Coordinates of C-alpha atoms and ligand atoms in Angstrom, one line a residue:
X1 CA -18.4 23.1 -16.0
X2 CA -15.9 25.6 -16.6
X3 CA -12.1 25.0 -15.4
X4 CA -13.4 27.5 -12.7
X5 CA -15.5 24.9 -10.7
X6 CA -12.8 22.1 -10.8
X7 CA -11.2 21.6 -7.1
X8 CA -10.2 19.0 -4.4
X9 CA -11.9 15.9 -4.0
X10 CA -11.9 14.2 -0.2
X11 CA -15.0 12.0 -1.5
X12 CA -13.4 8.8 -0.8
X13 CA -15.3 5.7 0.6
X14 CA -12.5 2.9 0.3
X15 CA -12.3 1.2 3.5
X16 CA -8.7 -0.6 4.4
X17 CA -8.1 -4.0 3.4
X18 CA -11.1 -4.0 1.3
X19 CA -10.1 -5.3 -2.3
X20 CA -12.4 -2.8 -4.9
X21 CA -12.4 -3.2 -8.6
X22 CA -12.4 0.1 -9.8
X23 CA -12.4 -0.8 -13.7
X24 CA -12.0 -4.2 -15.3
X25 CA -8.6 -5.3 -14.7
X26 CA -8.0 -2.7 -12.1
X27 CA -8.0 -3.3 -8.1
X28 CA -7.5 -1.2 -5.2
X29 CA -6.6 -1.9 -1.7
X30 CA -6.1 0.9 0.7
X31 CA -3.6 0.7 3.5
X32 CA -4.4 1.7 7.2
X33 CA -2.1 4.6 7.4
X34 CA -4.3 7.6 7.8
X35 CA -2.1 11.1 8.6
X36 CA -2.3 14.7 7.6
X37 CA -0.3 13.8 4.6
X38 CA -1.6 10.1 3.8
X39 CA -5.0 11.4 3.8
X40 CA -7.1 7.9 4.5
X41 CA -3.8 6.1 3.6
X42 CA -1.4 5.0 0.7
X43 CA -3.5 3.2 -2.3
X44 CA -2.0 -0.3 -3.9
X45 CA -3.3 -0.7 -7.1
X46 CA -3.1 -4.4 -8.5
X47 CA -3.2 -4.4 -12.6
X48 CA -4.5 -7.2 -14.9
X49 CA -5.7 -10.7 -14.2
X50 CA -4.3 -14.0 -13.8
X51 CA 0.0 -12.5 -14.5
X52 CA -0.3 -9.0 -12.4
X53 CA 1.3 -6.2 -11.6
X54 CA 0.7 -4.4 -7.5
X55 CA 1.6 -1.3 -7.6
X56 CA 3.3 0.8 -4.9
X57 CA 3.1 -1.7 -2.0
X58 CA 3.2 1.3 1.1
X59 CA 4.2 1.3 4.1
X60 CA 6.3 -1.5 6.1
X61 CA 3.0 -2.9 7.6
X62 CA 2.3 -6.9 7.5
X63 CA -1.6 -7.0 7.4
X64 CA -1.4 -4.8 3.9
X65 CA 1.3 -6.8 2.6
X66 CA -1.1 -10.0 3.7
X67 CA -4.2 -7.9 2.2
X68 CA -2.3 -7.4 -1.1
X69 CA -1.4 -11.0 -1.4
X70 CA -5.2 -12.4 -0.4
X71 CA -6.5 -10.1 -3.1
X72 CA -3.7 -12.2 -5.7
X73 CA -4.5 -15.9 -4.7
X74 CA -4.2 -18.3 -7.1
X75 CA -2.7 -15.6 -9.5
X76 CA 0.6 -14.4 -10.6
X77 CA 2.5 -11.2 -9.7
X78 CA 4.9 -10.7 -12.1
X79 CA 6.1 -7.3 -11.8
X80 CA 6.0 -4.4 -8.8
X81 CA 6.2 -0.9 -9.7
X82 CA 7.2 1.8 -7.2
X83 CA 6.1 5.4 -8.1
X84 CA 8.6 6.9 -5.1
X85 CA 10.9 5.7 -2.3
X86 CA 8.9 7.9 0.5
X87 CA 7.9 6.0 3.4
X88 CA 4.5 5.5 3.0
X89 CA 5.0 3.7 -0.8
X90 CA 8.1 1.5 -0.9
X91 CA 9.1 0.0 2.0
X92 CA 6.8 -3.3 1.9
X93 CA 8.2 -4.1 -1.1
X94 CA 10.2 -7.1 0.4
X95 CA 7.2 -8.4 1.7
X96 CA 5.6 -8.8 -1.7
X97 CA 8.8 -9.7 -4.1
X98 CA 9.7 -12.6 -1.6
X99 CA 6.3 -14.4 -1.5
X100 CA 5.7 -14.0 -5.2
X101 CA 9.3 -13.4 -6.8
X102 CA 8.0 -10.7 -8.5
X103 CA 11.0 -8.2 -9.8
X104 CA 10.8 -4.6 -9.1
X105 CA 10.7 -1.2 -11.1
X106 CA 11.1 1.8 -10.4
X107 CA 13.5 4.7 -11.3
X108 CA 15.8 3.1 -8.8
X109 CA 17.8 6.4 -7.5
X110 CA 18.1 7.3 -4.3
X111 CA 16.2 10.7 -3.0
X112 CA 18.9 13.3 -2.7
X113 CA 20.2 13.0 0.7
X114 CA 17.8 15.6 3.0
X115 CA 18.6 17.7 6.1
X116 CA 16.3 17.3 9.1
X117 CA 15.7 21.5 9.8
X118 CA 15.7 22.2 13.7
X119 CA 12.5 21.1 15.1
X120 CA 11.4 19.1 12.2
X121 CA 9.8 15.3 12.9
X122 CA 10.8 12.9 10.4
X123 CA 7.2 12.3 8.6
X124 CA 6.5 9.1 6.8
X125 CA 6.0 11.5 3.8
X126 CA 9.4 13.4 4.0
X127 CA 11.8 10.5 5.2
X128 CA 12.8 8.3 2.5
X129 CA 13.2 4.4 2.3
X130 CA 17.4 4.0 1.8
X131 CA 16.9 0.1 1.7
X132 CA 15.0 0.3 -1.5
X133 CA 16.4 -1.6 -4.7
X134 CA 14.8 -1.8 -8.3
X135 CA 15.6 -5.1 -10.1
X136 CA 15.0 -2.6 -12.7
X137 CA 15.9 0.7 -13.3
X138 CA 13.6 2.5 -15.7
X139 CA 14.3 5.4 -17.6
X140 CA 11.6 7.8 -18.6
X141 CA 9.5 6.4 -21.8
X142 CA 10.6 3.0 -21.0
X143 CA 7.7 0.5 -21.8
X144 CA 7.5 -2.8 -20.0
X145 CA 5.4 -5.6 -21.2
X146 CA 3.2 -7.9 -19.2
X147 CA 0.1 -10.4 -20.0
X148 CA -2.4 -8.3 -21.4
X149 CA -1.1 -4.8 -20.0
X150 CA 1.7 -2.6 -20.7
X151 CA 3.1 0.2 -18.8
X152 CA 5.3 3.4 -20.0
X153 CA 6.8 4.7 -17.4
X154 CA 6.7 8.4 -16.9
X155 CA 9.9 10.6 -14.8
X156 CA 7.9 13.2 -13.0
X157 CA 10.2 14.7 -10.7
X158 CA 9.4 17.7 -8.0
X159 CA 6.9 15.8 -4.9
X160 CA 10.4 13.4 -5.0
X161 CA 13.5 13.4 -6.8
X162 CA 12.5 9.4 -8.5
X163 CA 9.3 10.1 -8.8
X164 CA 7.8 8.2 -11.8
X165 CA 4.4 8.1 -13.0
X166 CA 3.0 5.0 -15.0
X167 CA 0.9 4.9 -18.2
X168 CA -1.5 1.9 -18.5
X169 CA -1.4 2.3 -22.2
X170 CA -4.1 -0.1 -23.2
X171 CA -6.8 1.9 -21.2
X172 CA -4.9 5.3 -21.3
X173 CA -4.8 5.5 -17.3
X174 CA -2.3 7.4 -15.9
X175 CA -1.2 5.9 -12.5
X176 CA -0.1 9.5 -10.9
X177 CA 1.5 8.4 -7.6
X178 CA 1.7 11.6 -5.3
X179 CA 2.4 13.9 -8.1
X180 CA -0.9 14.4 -9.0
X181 CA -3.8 13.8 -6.2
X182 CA -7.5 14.3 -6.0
X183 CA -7.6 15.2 -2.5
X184 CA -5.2 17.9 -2.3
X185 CA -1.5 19.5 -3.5
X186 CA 1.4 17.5 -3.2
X187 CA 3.7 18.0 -0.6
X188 CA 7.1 19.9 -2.4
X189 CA 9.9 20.2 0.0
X190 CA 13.5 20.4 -1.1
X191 CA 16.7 20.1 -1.2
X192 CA 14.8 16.6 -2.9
X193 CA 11.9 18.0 -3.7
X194 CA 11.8 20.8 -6.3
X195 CA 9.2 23.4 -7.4
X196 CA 11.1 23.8 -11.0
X197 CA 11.0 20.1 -11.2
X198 CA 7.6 19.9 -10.1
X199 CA 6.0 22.5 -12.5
X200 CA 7.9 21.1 -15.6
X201 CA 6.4 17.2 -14.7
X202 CA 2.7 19.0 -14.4
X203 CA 3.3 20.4 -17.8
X204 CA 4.6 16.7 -19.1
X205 CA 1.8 15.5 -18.2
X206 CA -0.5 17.8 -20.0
X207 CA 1.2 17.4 -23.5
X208 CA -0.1 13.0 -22.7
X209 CA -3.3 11.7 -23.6
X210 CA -4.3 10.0 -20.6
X211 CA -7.2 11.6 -18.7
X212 CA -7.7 9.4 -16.0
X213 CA -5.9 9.1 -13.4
X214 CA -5.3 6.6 -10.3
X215 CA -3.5 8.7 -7.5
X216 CA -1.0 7.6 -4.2
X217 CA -3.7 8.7 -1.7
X218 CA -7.9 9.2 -2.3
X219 CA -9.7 8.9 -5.2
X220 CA -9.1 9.1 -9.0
X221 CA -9.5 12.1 -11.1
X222 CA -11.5 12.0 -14.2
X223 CA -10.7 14.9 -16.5
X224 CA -7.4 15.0 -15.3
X225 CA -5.8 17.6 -17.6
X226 CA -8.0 20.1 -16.6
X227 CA -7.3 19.2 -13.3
X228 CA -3.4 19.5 -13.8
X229 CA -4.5 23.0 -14.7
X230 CA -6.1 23.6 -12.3
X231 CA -3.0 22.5 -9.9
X232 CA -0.8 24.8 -12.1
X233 CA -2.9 27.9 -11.6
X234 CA -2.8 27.2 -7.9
X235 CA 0.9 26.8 -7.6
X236 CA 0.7 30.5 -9.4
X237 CA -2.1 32.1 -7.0
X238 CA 0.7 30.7 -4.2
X239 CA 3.5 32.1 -6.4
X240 CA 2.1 35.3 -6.4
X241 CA 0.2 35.6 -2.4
X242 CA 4.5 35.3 -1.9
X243 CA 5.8 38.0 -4.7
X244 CA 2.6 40.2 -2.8
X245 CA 3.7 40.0 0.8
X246 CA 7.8 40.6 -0.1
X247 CA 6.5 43.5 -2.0
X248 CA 6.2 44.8 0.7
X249 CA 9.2 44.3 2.1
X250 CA 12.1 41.3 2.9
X251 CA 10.2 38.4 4.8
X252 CA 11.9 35.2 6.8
X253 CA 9.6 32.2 5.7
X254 CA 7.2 31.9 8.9
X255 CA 6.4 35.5 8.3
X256 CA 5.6 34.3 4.9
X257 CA 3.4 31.1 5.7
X258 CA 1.4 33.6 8.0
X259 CA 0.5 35.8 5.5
X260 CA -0.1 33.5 2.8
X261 CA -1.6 30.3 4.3
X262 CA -4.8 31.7 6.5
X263 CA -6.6 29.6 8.5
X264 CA -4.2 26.5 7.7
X265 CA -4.2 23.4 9.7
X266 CA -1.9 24.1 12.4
X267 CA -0.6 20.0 11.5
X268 CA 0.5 21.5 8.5
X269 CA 2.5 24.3 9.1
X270 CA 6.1 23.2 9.0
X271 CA 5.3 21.2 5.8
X272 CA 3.8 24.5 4.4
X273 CA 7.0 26.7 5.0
X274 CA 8.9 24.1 3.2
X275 CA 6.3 24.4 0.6
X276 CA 6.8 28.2 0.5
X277 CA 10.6 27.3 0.1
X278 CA 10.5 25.4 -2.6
X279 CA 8.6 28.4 -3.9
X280 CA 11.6 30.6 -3.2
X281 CA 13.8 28.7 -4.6
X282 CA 12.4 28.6 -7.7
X283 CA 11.9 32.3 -7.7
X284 CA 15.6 32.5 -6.9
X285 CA 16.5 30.2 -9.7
X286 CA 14.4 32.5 -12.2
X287 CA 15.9 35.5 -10.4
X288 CA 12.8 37.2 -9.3
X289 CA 13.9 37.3 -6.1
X290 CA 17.1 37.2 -4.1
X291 CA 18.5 36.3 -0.6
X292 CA 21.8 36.3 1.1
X293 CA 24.1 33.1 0.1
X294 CA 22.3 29.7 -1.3
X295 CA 18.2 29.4 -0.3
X296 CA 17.6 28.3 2.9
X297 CA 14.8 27.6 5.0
X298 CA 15.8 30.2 7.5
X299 CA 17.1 32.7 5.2
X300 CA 15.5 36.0 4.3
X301 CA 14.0 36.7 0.8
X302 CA 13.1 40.0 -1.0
X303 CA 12.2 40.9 -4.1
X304 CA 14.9 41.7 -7.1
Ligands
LIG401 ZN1 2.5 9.1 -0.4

């Protein structure tokens, strides 16, 4: 196959609450939070055997929490990583440390604090969990140990300000959270999300010798790199559908989305023009193009 025929996967038959074993020493367990963003819902991934490590617990929902600890009876779990604070990934974390004592990791920062735009619905995705605390804070490289596993924990910034990626080192598995998915982009929205951000954590990720990867939401991604390539070459065919339409001439952002975004699900729309502003504000940044005063989402853009 050439790097041509690479492209989303929605091929994804994990039921909710059903416990998979996906490779030895590596379980699954879906949560039932389904939604143009979720996809079929948030995936917990439990790591090792006997002393384990959930990670990304989801949503505030008892029967996954309940799910999560069935799948751990009679073991251990000694450590709970969080990839993001997003809604759909960190809030059950409580749930989990208090019936296992498990301590937490994560980056541990907060998002940056995010205006609600006029019309916009709080989504699990774009809201952000403010009650979240890491027993510890990771920094970006930082290894941390267990029984028979160890995990290097990778900053990738840009889908959310602390978003961090884990390496399973032993099996060179790259647990990718929503920065990388199968199924489809990931959702880029500042002022906490950030395109620049987002691009230079794709590129991290390339110069890593994982190649497998175990995402937020839907299924993993074998040959992974050449997926991230992929992901990078369609960030720039949306990069440039946005340089073509202010070509010809200054564009608010809906007037954007319509030309760039055909036949898009009309679910998506909003989450699209804050896509197309992150865009903007990275052109801004590299001063491709310019607007009046700082970006905004209802500013007007044209070309320098
Ligand atoms: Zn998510």
């Amino acid at each position: 196959m050439s790097d041509e025929d690479i492209g989303f996967n929605k091929d994804f038959a994990l039921k909710p609450g059903v416990v998979e074993e996906i490779v030895p020493g590596l379980r699954r367990i879906l949560c039932n939070n389904p939604g143009p963003f979720s996809f079929t819902g948030t995936v917990c991934y439990i790591v090792g055997k006997g002393k384990v490590a959930v990670i990304d617990p989801g949503p505030d929902d008892a029967s996954h929490a309940k799910a999560i600890l069935d799948a751990v009876r009679g073991e251990t779990v000694t450590h709970v990583f969080v990839t993001h604070t997003h809604m759909d990934h960190s809030p059950n974390t409580p749930r989990i440390t208090q019936a296992t004592g498990a301590k937490v990791y994560a980056d541990g920062n907060p998002l940056i604090s995010r205006f609600v735009v006029e019309g916009e619905k709080r989504t699990s995705e774009a809201g952000g969990d403010t009650s979240f605390v890491a027993d510890v804070k990771l920094a970006d490289g930082q290894v941390v140990e267990g029984d028979g596993w160890s995990m290097q924990a990778v900053a990738t910034p840009g889908h959310a300000s602390n978003h961090m990626a884990f390496a399973w080192r032993e099996k060179k598995i790259l647990f990718s959270g929503d920065h990388v998915m199968g199924w489809s982009t990931s959702i880029v929205s500042p002022p906490d999300g950030s395109m620049i951000d987002y691009m230079a954590s794709l590129e991290k990720l390339l110069l890593r010798d994982e190649d497998l990867y175990f995402c937020g939401h839907g299924p993993q991604i074998p040959e992974a790199k050449r997926y991230v390539r992929f992901l990078q070459r369609h960030r720039k065919a949306r990069e440039e559908s946005i340089v073509h339409r202010l070509a010809k001439g200054p564009a608010d952002i809906p007037t954007i989305v319509r030309a760039s975004y055909i036949g898009i699900d009309p679910r998506l729309v909003q989450a699209a023009g804050r896509s197309v502003f992150a865009h903007l504000e990275d052109l801004v940044a590299r001063k491709l193009v310019a607007t009046d005063g700082e970006p905004s989402i209802d500013g007007t853009y044209r070309l320098v």
